[in-house]
Short mmCIF file of C-alpha atoms in Angstrom, two decimals:
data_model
loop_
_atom_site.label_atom_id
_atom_site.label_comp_id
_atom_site.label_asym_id
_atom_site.label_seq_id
_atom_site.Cartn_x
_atom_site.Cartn_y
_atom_site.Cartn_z
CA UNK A 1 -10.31 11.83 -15.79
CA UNK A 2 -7.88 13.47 -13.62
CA UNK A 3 -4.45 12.54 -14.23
CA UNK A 4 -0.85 14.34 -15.35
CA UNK A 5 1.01 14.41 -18.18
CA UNK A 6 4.94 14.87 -18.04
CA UNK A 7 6.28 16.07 -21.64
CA UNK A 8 3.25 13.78 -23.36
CA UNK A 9 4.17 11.13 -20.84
CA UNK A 10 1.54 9.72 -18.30
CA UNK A 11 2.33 10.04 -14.86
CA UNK A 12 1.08 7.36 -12.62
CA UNK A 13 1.67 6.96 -9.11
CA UNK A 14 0.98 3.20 -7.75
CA UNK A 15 1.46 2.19 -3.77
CA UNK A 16 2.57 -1.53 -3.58
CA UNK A 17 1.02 -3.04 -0.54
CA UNK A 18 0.97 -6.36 0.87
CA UNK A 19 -2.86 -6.15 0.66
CA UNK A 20 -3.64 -3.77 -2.04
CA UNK A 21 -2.14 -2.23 -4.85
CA UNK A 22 -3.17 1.53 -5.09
CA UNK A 23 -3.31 4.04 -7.86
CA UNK A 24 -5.12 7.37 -8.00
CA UNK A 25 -8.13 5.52 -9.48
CA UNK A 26 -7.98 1.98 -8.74
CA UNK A 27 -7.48 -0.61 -5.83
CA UNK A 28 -7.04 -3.96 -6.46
CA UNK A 29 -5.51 -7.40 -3.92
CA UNK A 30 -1.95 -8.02 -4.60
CA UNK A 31 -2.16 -11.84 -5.25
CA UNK A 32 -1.06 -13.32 -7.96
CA UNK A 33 -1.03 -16.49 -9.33
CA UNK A 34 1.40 -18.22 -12.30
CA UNK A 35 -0.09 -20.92 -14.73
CA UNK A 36 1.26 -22.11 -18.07
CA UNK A 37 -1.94 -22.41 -19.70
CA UNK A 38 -4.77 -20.34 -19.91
CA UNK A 39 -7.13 -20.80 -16.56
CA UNK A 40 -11.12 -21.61 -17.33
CA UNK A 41 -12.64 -19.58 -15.22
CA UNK A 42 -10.38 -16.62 -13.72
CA UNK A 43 -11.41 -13.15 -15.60
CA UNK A 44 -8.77 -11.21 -14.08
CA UNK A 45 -5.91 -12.62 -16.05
CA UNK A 46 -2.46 -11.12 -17.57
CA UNK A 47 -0.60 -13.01 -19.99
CA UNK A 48 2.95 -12.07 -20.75
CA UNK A 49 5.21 -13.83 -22.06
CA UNK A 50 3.25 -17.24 -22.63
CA UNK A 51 2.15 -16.95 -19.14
CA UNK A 52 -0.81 -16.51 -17.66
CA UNK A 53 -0.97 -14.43 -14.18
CA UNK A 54 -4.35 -14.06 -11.94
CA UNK A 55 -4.68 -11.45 -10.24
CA UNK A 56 -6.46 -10.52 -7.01
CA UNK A 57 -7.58 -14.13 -5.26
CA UNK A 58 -5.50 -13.80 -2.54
CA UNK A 59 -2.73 -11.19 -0.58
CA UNK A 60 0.60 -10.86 -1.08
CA UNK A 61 2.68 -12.58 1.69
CA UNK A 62 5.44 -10.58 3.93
CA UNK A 63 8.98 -10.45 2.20
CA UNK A 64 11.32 -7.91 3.01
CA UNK A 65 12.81 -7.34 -0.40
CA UNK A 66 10.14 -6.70 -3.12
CA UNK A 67 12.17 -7.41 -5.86
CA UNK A 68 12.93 -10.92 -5.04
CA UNK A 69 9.95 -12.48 -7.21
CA UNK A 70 8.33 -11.45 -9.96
CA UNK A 71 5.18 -10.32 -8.32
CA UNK A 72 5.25 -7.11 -7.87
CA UNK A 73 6.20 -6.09 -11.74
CA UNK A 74 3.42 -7.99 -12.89
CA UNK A 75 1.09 -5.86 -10.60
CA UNK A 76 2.47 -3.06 -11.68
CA UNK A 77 1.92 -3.94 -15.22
CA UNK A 78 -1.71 -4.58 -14.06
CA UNK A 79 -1.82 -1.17 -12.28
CA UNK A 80 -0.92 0.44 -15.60
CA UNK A 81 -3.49 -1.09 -17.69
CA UNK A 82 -6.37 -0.06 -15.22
CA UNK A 83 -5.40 3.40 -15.67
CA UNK A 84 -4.95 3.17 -19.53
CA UNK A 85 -8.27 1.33 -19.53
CA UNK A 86 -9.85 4.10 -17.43
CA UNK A 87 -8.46 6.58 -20.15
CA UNK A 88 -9.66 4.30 -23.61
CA UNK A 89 -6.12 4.17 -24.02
CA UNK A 90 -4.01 0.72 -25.17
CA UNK A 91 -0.52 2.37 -25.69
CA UNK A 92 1.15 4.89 -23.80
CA UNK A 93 4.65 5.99 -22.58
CA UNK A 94 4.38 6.40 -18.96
CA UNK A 95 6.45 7.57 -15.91
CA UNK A 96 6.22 5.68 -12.54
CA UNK A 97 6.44 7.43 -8.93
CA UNK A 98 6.38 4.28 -6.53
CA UNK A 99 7.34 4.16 -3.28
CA UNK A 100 9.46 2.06 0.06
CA UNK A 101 9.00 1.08 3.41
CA UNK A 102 11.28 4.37 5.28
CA UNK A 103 14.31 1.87 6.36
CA UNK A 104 13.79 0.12 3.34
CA UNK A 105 14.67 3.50 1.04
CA UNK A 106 18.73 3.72 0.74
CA UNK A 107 19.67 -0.48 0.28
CA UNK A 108 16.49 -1.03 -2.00
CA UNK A 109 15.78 2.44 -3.97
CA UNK A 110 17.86 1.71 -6.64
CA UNK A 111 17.15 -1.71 -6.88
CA UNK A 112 13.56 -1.74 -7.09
CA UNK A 113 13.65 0.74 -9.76
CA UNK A 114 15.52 -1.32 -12.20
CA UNK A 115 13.37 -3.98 -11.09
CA UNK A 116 10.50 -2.00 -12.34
CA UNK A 117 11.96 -0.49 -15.66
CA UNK A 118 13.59 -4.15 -16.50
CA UNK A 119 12.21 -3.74 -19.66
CA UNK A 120 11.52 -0.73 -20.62
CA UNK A 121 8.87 -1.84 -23.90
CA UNK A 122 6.44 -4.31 -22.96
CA UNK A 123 3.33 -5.94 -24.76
CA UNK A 124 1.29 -7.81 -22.93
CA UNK A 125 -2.56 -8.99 -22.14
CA UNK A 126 -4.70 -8.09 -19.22
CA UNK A 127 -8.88 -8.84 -19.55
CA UNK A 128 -8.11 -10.03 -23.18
CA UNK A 129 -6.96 -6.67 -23.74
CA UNK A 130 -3.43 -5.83 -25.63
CA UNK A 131 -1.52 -3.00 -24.29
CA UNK A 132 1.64 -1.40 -25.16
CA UNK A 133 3.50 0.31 -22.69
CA UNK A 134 7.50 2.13 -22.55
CA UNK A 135 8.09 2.93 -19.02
CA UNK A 136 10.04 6.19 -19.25
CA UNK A 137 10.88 6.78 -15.77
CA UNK A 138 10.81 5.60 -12.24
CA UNK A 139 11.54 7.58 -9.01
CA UNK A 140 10.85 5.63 -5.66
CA UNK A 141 9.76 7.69 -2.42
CA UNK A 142 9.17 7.13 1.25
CA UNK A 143 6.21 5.11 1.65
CA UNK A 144 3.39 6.82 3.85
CA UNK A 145 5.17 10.27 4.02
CA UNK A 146 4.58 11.07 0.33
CA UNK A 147 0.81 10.47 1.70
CA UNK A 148 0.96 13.80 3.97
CA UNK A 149 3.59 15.68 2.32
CA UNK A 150 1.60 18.39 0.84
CA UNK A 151 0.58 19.06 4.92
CA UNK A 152 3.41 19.03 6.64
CA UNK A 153 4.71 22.68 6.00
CA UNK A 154 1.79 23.22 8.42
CA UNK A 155 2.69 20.96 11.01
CA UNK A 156 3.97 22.39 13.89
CA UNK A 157 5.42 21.06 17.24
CA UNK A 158 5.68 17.68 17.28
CA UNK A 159 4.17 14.88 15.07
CA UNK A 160 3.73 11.58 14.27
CA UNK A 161 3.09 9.41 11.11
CA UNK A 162 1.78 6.05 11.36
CA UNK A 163 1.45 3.80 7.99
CA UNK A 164 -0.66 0.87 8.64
CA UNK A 165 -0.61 -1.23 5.76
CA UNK A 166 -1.20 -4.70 5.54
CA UNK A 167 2.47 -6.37 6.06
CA UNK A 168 4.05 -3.62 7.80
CA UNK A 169 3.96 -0.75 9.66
CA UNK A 170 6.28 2.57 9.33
CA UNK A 171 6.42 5.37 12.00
CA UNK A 172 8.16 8.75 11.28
CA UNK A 173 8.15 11.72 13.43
CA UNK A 174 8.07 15.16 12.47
CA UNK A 175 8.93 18.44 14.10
CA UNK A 176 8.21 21.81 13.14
CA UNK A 177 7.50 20.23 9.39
CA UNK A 178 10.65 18.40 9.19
CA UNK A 179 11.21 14.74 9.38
CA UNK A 180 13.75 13.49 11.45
CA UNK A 181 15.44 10.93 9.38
CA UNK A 182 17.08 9.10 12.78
CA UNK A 183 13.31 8.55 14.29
CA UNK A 184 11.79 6.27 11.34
CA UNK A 185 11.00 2.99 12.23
CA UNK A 186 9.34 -0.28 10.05
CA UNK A 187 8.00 -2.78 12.05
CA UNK A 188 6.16 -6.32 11.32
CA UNK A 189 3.03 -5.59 12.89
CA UNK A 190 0.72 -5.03 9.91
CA UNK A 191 -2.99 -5.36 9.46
CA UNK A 192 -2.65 -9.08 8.24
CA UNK A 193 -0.82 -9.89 11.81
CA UNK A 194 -4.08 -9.01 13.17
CA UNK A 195 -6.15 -11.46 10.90
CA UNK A 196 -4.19 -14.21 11.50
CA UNK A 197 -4.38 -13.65 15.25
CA UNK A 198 -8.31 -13.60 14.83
CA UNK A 199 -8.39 -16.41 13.05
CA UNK A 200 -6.32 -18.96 15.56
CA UNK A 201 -8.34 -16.75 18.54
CA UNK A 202 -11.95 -17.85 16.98
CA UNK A 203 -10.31 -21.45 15.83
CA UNK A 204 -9.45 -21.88 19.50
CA UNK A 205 -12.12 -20.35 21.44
CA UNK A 206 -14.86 -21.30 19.17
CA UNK A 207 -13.80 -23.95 16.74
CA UNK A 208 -14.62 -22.58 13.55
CA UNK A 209 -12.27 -21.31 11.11
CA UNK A 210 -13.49 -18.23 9.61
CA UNK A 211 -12.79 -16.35 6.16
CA UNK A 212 -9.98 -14.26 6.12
CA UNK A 213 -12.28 -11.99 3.85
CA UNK A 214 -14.39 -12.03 6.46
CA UNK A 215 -12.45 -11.17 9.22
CA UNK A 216 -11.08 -8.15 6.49
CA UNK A 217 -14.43 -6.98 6.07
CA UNK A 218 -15.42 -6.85 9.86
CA UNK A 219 -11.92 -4.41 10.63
CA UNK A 220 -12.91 -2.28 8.15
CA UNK A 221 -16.67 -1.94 8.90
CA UNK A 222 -16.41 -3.34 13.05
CA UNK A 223 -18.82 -5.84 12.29
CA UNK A 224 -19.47 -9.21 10.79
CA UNK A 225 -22.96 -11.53 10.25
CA UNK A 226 -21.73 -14.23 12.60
CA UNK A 227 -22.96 -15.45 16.04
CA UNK A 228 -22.09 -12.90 19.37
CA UNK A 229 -20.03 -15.54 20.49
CA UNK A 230 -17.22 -15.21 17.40
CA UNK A 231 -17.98 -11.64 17.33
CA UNK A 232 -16.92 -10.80 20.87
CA UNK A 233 -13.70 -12.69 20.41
CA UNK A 234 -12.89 -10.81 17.37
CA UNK A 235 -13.55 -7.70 18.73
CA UNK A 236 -12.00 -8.58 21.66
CA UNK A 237 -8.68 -9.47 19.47
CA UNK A 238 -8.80 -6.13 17.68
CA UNK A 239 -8.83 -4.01 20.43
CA UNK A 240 -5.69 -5.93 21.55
CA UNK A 241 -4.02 -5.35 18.44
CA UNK A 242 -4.62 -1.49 18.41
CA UNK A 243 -3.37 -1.36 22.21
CA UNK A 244 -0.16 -2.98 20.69
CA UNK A 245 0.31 -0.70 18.13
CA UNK A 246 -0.08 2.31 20.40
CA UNK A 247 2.32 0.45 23.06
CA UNK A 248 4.91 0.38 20.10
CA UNK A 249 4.01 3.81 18.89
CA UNK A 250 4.76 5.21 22.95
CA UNK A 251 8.20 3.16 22.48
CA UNK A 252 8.94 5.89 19.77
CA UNK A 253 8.12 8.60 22.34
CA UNK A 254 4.23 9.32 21.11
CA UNK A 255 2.59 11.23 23.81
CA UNK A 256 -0.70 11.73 22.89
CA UNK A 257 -0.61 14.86 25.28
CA UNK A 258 2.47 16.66 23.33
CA UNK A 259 2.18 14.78 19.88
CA UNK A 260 -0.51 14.43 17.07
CA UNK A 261 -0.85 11.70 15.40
CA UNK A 262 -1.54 11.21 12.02
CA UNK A 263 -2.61 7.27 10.70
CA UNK A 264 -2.55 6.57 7.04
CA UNK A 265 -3.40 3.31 5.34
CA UNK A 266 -5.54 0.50 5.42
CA UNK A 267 -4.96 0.11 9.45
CA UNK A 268 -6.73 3.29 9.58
CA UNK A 269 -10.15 1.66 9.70
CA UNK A 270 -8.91 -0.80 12.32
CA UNK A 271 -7.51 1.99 14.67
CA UNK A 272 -11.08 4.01 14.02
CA UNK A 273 -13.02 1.02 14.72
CA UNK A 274 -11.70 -0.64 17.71
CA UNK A 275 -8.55 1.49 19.28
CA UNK A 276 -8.74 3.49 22.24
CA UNK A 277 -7.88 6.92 21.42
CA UNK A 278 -8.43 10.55 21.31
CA UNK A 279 -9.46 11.79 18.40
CA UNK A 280 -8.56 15.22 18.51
CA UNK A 281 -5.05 13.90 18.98
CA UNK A 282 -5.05 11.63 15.87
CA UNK A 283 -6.19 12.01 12.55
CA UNK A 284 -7.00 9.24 10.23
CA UNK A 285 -6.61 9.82 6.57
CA UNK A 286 -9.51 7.37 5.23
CA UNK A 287 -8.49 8.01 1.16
CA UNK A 288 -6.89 4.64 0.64
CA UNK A 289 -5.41 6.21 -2.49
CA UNK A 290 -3.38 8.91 -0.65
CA UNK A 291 -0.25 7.65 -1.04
CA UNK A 292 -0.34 6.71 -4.59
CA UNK A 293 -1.52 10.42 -5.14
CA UNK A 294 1.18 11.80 -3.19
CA UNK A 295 3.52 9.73 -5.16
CA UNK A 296 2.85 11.31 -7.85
CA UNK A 297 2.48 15.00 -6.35
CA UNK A 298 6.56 14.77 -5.33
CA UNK A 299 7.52 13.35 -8.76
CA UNK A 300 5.86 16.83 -10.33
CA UNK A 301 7.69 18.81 -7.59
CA UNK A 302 10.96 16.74 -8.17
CA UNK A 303 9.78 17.59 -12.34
CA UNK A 304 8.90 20.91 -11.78
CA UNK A 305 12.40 21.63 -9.81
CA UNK A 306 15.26 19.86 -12.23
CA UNK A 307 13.26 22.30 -14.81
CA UNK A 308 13.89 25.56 -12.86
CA UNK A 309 17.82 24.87 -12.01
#
């Protein structure tokens, strides 16, 4: 099981999307949902302080602080488990690398790392399983650029970093391997805008309302078992939606002539499956996980530095 250990401490890198939590191992839906008793049915189910929490039925809606509910600690609570489980382990000190939206980084850094070490010993349930955890540590890092930092000291010229996730999107551009911190940009035009707009496209074109699982399913594979009719105006909506992303992308001076482009997250499959692009101008990074790995790579830099001064 690959994994790293910080002075007998487990690291674990987790990427908190809208849509999907993301470890090194695991990928799960960020729902969750509060009851006071025990549900009947549900099988993904944390219990925490006489609470019961399901996990995974639905998304995580848009809010531009990720602190303000409890949400988010709760998944990461569930985030740690699946890697303990994946390990036979119930009890563990760990250390956290975690990451922001770019903009997001100097108002909410410190603020969603308390958030996350709040309590610092925690017992709790998750799959009828007791675990025992003392987060050690938290360090937050730019979302998306942690996924392509171990590249960019071979990046030359001019680039661009696109993270497509599910609420948001975050552009950076790099030159000559450094990021420019005054050309980072987050904008509201995730993968989940694009659903919706499917959804009210097929609703009034067609008048069916289909599953927004379904409409997930068909940007990540370009297809879906429905009639032509609904599938040409989904198709048709996706391509619009990856036009508009590379219309906002140009209003952050992407050429595709003098820049490369580099997509990361789940938009990735969207862009690949319906955008209109060159592709030896853009690569798309496909490991879902690549963040949450990279996470962790510039906490053992960060680790591996504060030991050498």
């Amino acid at each position: 099981m690959e994994g790293f250990y910080i002075n007998g401490k487990l690291l674990i890198g987790i990427d908190h999307g809208y849509g999907n939590m993301k470890t090194r191992h695991r990928v799960f839906k960020s729902g969750v949902k509060c009851y006071a008793a025990e549900p009947a049915i549900a099988s993904d189910v944390l219990e925490l302080g006489g609470k019961y929490y399901v996990i995974g039925e639905s998304h995580k809606t848009f809010i531009a602080n990720k602190n303000e509910d409890d949400d988010y600690y709760i998944l990461t609570l569930v985030a740690i488990a699946k890697e303990l489980a994946l390990r036979g382990l119930n009890e563990a000190d760990v250390v956290l690398a975690v990451g922001l939206p770019l903009n997001w980084m100097a108002n909410q850094k410190q603020d969603f790392a308390d958030y996350l070490m709040r309590q610092r010993e925690v017992v709790f349930r998750y799959c009828r399983e007791k675990y025992h955890v003392r987060i050690c540590d938290v360090k937050v890092y730019p979302q998306g650029y942690a996924g392509i930092v171990a590249s960019i000291p071979d990046y030359k010229g001019t680039h661009m970093l696109a993270d497509i996730g599910n609420g948001t999107m975050n552009t950076l551009v790099i030159t000559n391997g450094r990021p420019l911190s005054d050309k980072m940009f987050t904008d509201k035009l995730g993968v989940h805008q694009c659903v919706i707009r499917i959804l009210n496209a097929v609703q009034a074109e067609c008048g069916r309302l289909p599953d927004e699982n379904l409409i997930e399913d068909f940007l990540r594979t370009g297809t879906a078992d429905v009639s032509e009719r609904i599938l040409t105006v989904m198709k048709k909506e996706a391509e619009k939606y990856t036009t508009e992303i590379f219309e906002k992308l140009s209003e952050y001076e992407y050429d595709p002539e003098l820049v490369k482009l580099h997509i990361i997250g789940g938009g990735g499959c969207l862009i690949q499956n319906f955008g209109n692009y060159n592709p030896k101008g853009v690569e798309i990074i496909s490991d879902i996980c690549a963040t949450a790995k990279g996470y962790e790579s510039l906490y053992l830099t960060q680790s591996r530095s504060r030991k050498g001064a």
